[in-house]
Coordinates of C-alpha atoms and ligand atoms in Angstrom, one line a residue:
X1 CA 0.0 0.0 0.0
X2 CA 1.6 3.0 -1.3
X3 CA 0.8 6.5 1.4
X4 CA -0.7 8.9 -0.4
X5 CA 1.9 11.9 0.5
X6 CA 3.9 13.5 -1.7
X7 CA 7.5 12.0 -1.1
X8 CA 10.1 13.7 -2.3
X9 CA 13.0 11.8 -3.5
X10 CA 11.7 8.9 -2.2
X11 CA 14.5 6.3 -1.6
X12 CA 14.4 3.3 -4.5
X13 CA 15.3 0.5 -1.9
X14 CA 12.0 2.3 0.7
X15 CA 10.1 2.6 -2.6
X16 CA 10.5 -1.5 -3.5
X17 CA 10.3 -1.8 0.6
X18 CA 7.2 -0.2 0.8
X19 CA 5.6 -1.8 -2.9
X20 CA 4.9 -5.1 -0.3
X21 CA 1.2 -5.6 -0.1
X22 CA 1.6 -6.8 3.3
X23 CA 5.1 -6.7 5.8
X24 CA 5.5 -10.5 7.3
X25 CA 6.8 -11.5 10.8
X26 CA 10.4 -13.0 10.3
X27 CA 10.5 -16.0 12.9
X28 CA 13.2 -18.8 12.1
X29 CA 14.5 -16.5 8.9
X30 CA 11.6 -17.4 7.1
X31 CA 8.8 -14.2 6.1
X32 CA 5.9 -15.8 7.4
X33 CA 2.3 -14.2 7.8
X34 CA 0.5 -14.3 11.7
X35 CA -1.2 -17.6 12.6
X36 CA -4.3 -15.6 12.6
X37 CA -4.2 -14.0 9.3
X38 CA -4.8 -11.1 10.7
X39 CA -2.9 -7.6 9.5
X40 CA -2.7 -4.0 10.9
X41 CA -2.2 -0.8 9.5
X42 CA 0.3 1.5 9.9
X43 CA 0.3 5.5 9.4
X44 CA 2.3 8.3 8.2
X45 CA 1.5 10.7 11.0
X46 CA 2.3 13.6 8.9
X47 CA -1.3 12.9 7.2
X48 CA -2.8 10.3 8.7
X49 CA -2.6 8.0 5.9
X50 CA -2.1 4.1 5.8
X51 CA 1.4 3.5 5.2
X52 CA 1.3 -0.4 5.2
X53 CA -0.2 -3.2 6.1
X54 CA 1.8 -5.5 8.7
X55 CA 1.2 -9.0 9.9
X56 CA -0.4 -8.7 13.5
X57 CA 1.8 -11.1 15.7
X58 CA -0.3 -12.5 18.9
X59 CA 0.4 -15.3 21.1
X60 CA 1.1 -18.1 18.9
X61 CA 3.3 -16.4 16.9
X62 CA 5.1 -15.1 19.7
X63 CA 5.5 -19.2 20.7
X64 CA 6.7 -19.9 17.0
X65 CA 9.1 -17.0 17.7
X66 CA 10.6 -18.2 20.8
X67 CA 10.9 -21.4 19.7
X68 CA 13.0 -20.8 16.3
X69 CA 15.0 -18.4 18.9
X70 CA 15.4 -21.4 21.8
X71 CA 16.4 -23.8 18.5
X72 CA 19.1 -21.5 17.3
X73 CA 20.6 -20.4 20.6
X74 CA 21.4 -24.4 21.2
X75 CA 22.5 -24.6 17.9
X76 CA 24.2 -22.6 15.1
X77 CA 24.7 -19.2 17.0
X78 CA 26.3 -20.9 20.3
X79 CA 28.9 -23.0 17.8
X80 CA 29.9 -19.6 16.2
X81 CA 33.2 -18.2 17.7
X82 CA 33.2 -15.2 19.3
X83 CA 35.7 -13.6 16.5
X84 CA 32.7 -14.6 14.0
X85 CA 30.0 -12.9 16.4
X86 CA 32.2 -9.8 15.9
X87 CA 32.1 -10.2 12.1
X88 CA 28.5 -10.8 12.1
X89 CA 27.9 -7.6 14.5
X90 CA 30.7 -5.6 12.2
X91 CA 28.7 -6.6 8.5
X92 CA 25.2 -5.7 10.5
X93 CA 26.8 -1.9 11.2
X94 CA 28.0 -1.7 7.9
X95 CA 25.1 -2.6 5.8
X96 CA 23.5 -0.6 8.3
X97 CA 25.2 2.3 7.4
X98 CA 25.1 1.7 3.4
X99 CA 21.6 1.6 4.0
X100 CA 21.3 5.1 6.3
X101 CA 19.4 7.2 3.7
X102 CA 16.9 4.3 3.4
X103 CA 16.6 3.8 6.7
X104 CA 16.1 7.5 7.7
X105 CA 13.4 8.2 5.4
X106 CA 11.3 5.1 6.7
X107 CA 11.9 5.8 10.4
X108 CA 11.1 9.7 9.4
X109 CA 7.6 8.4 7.6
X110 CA 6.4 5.9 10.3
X111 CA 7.4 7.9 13.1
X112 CA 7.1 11.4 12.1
X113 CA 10.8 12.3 13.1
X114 CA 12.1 14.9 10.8
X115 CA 14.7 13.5 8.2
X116 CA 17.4 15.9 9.8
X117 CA 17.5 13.7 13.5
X118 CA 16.8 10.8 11.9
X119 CA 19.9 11.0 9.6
X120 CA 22.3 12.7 11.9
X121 CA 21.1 11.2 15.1
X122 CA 19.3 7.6 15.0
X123 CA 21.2 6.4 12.2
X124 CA 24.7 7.2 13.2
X125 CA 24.0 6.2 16.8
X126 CA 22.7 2.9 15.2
X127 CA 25.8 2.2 13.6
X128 CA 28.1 3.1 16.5
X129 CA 26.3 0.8 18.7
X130 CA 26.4 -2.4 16.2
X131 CA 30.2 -1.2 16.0
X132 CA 30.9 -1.0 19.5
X133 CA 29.1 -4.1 20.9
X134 CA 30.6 -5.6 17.7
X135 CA 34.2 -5.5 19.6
X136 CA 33.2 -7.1 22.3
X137 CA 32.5 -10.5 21.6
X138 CA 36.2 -11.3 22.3
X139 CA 36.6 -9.8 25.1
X140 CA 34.2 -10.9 27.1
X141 CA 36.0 -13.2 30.2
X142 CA 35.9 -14.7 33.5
X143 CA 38.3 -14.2 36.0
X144 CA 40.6 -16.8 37.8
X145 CA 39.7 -16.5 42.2
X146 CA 41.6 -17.2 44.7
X147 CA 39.8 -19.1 47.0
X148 CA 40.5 -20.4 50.5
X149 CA 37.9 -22.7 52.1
X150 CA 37.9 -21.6 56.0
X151 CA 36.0 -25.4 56.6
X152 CA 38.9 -26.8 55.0
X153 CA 42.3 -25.3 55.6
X154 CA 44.8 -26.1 53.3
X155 CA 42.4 -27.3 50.6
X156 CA 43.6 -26.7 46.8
X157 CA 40.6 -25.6 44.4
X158 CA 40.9 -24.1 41.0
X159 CA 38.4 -21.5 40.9
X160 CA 36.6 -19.7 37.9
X161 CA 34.3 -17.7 36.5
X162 CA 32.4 -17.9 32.7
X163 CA 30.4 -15.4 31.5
X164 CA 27.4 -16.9 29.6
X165 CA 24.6 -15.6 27.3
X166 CA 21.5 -15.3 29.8
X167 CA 19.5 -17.3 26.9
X168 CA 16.5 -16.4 24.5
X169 CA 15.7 -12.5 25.3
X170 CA 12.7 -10.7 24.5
X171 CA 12.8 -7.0 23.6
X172 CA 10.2 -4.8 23.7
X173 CA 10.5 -1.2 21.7
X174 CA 8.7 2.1 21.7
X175 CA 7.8 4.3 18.9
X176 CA 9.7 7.3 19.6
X177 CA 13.5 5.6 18.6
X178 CA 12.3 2.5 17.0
X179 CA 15.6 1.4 14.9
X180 CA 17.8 2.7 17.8
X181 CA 16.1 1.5 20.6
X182 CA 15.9 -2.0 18.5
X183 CA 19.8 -1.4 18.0
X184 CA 20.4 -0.9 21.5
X185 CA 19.0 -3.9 23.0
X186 CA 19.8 -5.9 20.0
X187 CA 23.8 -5.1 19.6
X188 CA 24.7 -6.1 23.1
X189 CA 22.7 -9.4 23.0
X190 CA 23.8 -10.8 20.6
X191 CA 27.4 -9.6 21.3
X192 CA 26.8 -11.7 24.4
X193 CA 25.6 -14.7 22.2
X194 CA 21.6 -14.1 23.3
X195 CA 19.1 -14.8 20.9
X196 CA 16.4 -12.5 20.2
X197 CA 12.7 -12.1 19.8
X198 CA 11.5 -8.6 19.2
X199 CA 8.7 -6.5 19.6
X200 CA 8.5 -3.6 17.8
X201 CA 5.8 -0.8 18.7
X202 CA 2.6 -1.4 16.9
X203 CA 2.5 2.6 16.0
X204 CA 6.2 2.2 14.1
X205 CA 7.0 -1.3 13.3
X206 CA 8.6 -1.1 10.3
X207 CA 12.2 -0.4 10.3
X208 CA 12.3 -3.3 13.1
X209 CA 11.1 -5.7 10.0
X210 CA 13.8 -3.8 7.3
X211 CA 17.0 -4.4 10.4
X212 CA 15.4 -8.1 10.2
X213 CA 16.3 -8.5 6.6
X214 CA 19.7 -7.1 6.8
X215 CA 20.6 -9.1 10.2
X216 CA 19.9 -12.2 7.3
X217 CA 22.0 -10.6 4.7
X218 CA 25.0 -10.0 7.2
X219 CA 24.9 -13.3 7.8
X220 CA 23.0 -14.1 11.6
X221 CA 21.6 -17.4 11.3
X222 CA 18.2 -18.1 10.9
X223 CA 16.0 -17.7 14.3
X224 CA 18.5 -15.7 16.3
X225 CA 16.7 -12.4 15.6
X226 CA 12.8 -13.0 14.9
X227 CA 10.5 -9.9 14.6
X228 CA 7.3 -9.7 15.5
X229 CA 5.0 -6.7 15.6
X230 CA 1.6 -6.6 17.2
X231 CA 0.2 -5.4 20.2
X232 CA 1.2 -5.0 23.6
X233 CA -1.3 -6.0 25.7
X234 CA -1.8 -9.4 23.2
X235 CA 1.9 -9.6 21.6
X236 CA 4.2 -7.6 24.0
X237 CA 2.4 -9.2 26.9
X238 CA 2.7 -12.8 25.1
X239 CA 6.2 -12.0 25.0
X240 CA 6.4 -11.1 28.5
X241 CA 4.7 -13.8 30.3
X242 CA 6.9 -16.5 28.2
X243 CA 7.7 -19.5 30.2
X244 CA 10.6 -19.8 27.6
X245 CA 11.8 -16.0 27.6
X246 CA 15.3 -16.0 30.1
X247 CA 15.3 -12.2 30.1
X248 CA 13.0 -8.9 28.9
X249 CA 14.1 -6.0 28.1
X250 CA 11.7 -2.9 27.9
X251 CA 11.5 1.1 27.1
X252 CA 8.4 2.4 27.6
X253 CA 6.2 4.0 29.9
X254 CA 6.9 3.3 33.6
X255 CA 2.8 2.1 33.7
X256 CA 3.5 -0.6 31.2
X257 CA 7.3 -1.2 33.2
X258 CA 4.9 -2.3 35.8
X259 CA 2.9 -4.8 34.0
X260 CA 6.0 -6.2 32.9
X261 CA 7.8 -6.9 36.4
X262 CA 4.1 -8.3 36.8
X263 CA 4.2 -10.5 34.2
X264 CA 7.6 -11.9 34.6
X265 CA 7.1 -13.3 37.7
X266 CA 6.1 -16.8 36.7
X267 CA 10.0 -17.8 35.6
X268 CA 11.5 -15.0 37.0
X269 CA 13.1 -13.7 34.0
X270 CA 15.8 -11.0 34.2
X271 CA 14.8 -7.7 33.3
X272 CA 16.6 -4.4 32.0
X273 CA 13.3 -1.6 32.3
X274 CA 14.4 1.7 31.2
X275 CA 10.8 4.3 32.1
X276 CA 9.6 7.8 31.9
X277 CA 11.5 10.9 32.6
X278 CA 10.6 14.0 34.1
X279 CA 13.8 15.6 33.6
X280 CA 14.9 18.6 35.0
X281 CA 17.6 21.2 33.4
X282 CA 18.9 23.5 35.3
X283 CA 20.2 26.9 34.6
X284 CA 22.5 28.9 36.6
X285 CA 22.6 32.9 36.3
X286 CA 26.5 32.5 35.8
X287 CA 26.3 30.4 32.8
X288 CA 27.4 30.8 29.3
X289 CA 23.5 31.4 28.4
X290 CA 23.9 31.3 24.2
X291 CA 25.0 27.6 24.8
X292 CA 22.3 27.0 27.8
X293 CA 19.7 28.7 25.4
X294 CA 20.4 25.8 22.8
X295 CA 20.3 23.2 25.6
X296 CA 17.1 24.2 26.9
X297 CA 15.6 24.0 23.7
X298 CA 16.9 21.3 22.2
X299 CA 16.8 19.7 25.4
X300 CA 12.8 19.6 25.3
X301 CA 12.2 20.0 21.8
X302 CA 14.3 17.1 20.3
X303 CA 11.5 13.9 18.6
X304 CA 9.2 16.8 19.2
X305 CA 9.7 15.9 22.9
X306 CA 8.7 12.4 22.3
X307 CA 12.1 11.4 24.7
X308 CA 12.2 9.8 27.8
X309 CA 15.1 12.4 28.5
X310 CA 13.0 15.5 27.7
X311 CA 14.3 18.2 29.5
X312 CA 10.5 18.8 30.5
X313 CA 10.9 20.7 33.7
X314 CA 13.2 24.0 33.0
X315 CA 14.7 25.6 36.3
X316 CA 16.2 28.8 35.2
X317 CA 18.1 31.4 38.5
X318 CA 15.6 33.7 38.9
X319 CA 17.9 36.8 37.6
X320 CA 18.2 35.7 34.1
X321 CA 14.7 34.0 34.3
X322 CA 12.8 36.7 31.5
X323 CA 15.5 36.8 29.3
X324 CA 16.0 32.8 29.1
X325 CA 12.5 32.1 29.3
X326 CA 11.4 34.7 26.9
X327 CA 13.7 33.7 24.5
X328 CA 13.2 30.2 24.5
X329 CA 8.9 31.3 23.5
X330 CA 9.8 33.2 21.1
X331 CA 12.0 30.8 19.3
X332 CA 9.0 28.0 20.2
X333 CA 7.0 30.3 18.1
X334 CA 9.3 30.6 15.1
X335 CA 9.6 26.3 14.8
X336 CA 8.8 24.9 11.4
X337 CA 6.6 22.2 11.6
X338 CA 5.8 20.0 8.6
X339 CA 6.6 16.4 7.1
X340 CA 9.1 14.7 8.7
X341 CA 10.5 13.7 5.7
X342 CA 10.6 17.7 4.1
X343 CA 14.4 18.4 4.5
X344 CA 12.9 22.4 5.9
X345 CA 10.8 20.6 8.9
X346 CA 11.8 21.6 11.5
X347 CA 9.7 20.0 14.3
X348 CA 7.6 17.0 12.9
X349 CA 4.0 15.8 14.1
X350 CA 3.8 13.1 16.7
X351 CA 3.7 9.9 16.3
X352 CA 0.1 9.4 16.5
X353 CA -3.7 10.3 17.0
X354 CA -3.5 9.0 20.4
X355 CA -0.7 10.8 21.1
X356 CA -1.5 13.9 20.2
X357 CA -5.0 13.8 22.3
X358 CA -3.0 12.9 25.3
X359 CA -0.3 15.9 24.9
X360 CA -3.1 18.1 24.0
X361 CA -4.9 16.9 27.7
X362 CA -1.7 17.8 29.3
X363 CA -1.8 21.4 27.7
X364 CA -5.5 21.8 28.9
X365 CA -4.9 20.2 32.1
X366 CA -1.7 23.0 32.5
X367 CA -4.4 25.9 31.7
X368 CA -7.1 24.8 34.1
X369 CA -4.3 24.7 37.0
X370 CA -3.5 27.9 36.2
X371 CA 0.0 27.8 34.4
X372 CA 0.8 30.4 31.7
X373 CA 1.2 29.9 28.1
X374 CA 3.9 31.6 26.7
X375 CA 3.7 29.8 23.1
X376 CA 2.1 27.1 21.8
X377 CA -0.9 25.6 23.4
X378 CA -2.9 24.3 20.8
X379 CA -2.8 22.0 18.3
X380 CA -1.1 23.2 14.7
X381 CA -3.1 22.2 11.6
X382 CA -3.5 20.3 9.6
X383 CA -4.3 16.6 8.6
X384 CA -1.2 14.9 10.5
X385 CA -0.8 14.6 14.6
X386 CA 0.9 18.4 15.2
X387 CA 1.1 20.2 18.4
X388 CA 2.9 23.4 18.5
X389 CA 5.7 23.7 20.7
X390 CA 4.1 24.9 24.3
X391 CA 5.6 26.8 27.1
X392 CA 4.6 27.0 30.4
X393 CA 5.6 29.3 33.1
X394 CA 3.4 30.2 36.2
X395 CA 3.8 26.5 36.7
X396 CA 3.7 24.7 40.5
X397 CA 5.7 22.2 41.1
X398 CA 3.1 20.0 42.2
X399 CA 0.6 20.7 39.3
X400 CA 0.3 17.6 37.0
X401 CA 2.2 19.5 34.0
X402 CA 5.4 19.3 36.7
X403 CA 4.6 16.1 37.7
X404 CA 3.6 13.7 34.8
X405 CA 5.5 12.1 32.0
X406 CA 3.6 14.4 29.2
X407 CA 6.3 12.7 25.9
X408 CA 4.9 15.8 23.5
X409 CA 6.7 19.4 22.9
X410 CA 5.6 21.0 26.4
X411 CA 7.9 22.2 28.8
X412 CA 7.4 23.9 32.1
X413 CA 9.7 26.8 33.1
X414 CA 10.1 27.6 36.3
X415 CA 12.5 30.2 38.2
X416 CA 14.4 29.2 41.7
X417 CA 16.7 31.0 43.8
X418 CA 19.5 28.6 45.3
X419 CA 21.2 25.6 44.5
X420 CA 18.9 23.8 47.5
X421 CA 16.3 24.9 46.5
X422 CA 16.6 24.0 42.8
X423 CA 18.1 20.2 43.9
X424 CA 15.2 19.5 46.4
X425 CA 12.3 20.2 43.5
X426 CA 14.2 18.8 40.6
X427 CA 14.5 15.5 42.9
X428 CA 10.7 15.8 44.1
X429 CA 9.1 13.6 41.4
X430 CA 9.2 9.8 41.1
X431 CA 11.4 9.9 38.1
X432 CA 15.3 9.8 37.9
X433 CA 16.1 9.4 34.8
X434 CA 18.3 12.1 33.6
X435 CA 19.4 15.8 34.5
X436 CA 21.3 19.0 32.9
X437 CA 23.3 21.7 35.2
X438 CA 23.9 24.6 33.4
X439 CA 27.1 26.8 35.1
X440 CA 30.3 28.0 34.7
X441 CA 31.0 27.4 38.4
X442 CA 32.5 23.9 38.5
X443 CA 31.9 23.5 42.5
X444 CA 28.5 23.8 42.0
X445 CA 28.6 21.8 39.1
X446 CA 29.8 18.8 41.5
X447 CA 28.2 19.8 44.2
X448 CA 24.7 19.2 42.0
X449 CA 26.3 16.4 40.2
X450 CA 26.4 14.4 43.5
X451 CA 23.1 15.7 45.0
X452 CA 20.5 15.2 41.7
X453 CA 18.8 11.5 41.9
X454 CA 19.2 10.7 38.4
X455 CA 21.5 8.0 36.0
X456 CA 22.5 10.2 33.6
X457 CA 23.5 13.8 34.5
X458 CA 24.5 16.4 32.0
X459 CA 27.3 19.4 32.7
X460 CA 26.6 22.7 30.2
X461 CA 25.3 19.9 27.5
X462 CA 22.3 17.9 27.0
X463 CA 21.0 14.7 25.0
X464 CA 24.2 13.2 24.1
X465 CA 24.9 9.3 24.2
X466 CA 27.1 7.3 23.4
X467 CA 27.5 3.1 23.4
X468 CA 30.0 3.3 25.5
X469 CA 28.3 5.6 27.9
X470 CA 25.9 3.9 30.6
X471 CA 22.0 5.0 30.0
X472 CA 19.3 4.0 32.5
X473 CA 17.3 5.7 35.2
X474 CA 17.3 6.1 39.2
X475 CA 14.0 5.7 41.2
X476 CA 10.9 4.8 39.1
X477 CA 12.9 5.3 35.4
X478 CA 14.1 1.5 36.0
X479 CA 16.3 -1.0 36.3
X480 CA 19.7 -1.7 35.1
X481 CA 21.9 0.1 32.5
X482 CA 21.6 -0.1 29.2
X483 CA 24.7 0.4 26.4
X484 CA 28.6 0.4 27.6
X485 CA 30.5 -2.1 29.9
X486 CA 27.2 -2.7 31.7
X487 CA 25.0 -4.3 28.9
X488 CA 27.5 -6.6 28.5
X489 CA 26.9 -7.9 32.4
X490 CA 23.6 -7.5 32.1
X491 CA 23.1 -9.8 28.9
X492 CA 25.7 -12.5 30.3
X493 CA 25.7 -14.4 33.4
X494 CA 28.2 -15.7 35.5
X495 CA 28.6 -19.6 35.7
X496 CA 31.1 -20.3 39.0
X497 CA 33.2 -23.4 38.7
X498 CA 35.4 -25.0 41.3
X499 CA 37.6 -28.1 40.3
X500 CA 39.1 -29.8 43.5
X501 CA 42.8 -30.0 43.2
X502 CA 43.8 -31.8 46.6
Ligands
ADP601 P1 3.6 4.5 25.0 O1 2.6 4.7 26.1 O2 4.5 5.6 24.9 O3 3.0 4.0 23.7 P2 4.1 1.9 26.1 O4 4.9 1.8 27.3 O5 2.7 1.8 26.1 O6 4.5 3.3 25.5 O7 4.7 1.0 24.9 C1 6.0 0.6 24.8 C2 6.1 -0.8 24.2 O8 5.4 -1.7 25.1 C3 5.3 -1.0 22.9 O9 6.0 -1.9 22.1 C4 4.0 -1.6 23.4 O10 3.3 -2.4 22.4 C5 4.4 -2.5 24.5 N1 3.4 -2.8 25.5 C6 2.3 -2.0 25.8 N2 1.6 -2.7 26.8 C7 2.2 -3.9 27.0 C8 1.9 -5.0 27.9 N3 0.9 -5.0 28.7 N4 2.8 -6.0 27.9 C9 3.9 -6.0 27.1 N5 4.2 -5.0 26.3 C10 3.4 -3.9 26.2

């Protein structure tokens, strides 16, 4: 099903991509259609049009899916050498990156992203995680103990440690990232010699299904990656209540984080839960306030704030509070919102209907509490999902707007007077996810570094990552740490083996 939007330039290999009459679940390598027959529909949320039609995974298919992934973790994939994992995961990044304009434009269509981020952000970050995770296969070791057995003196063990792929691992995307978060979860697993069942979001499952294809061509055997889109309270929940499934891994809301651990329970899989954000950045009088200007903006505006890092709840030093605040509206005002995929969009819409009432319930739930709009506060129009870009001020901290998760282009500004102050309301919600300090002052810089409750804490920048950079939350934004060092413990597990030498 072709969308009916202009698309300019339209890549060939989208174009032939897109020509399918119907997008397949990949389970055991093999295209296959759901158990069911049945199909969904997904939409370009720059117009509301039907992009494709996608086979609608539910519980059997999810079985089928585990399966191929239990067969090919006791068999081809745990015989391959860990030099030939690396190869694998170095061919996946590279085909990855021949294919980045492709890729782009299909995340930019089914997400709504604009082509810009999606080509200098996802797509590189894509690659650089397949590259990273793709050097780690050989390094990944036990460690030799010594021991001493106090119930036995003298005794003479050889003791030591294996790290071993925790099994079949089911992953479970959202919409705002789909390819990266896919990447993320997926280059680490399978550097760890994991085999894979993913869930893509049911609003953006297609470049999940195009990755799937080029895992085949770079050579993964069949069934260690198998992708299958539906829905999460039939598939994603299928998924997560798997008697088969060693470990989940989730993004998403920190709602759905708690049907998960829910869910789990019956074999006590592992988890790695990365939640909401309700981020706070945090400008200081004395710092350089072109650069904290950018960061503010960028900080909430980025995915039209559809990140789980938004930089939603602004705390600017009262002194320079009009002049940052102001100038962060008026540029709000000045955003160019269109198509994603138009290279002059600036802001794109969100990804979907659903999405855009619940932002849009936010904004009216923020008027009726009595917060100020200083731009935005409507939706923009048009056929597609758009919300302008909405600032707040006159906002309490404990009005919902402060509160709340809102994942839409609305940010609350607030002014403070000292670095207490500012640390004790920027830690007074249940999230802990990330944080930005603004100052040129770099005792307070540490002093805040050490006093904010989150796992990621920015100094005079915001939103950057990196795979080798740890990413996960404090408090209710989850558990465990996702790229760097850390995925690799938290995709492994450690076998302890004594041999008696006396
Ligand atoms: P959002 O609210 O932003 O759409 P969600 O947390 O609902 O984010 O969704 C994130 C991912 O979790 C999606 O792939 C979705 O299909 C899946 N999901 C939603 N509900 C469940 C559930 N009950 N069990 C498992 N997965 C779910």
């Amino acid at each position: 099903m072709a969308t009916t939007t202009a698309l300019p330039e339209i890549h060939p290999d989208l174009r032939s991509f897109l020509s399918k009459k119907s997008h397949q679940l990949l389970i055991g390598g093999q295209r296959v259609d759901a158990a069911s027959g049945k199909t969904f529909k997904t939409f370009n949320p720059a117009d509301g049009e039907a992009i494709a039609e996608v086979a609608e995974a539910d519980k059997a298919d999810v079985d089928a899916a585990v399966k191929a992934a239990r067969k090919a973790l006791e068999g081809p994939w745990s015989k391959m050498s860990p030099v030939e994992r690396e190869k694998v995961l170095h061919r996946i990044a590279d085909l990855v990156e021949k294919h980045a304009d492709e890729l782009a434009q299909l995340e930019s269509l089914d997400n709504g992203k604009t082509i810009r981020e999606a080509k200098n952000g996802d797509l590189p970050l894509c690659v650089a995680l397949f590259r990273y995770f793709g050097g780690w296969p050989t390094k990944i070791h036990g460690d030799t103990t010594p021991v001493s057995v106090p119930y036995y003196p003298g005794a003479k063990f050889l003791h030591y440690t294996v790290r071993e792929p925790v099994g079949v691992v089911g992953v479970i995307v959202p919409w705002n990232f789909p390819l990266l978060m896919a990447a993320e979860r997926l280059a680490p697993a399978l550097a760890c010699g994991n085999t894979v069942v993913i869930k893509p979001a049911e609003q953006t499952p297609l470049s999940a299904l195009r990755l799937g294809e080029l895992l085949l061509e770079a050579g993964l055997p069949e069934g260690v990656v198998n992708v299958v889109p539906g829905f999460g309270p039939t598939a994603g929940a299928a998924l997560a209540s798997h008697p088969d499934v060693d470990k989940i891994t989730f993004t998403g809301s920190t709602e759905v984080g708690r049907e998960i651990v829910k869910a789990s329970a019956g074999n006590l899989k592992k988890l790695s839960l990365e939640l909401g954000g309700k981020s706070p950045n945090i400008v200081f009088a004395d710092a350089d306030l072109e650069a904290a200007a950018k960061g503010m903006f960028m900080g909430i505006f980025y995915n039209q704030g559809q990140t789980c890092s938004a930089g939603s709840r602004v705390f600017v030093e009262r002194s320079k509070f009009d002049e940052l605040v102001g100038a962060l509206a008026e540029r709000a005002k000045t955003i160019r919102q269109g198509p994603g995929l138009d290279p002059k969009t600036q802001m794109g819409p969100l990804v979907s209907a659903e999405q855009k009432k619940r932002v849009l319930s936010y904004v009216e739930s923020g008027k009726k509490e009595g917060a100020k709009i200083l731009a935005g506060g409507d939706e923009a129009p048009g056929k597609g999902y758009f919300v302008k870009p909405t600032v707040f001020s006159e906002v309490k901290d404990s009005m919902k707007i402060a509160q709340e998760e809102i994942f839409g282009p609305v940010v609350c500004v607030m002014p403070f007077d000292s670095p207490e102050e500012v640390v004790t309301r920027a830690n007074a919600t249940p999230y802990g996810l990330v944080a930005g300090v603004w100052t040129k002052d770099i005792k307070k810089a540490h002093r805040l570094t050490q006093s904010i409750k989150a796992g990621v804490i920015w100094v005079n920048c915001y939103q950057f990552v990196d795979a080798a950079a740890p990413w996960g939350g404090f408090k209710q934004s989850g558990y465990g740490r996702e790229k760097s060092e850390l995925a690799i413990e938290a995709y492994t597990q450690v076998k302890s083996v004594w041999i008696d030498l006396n």
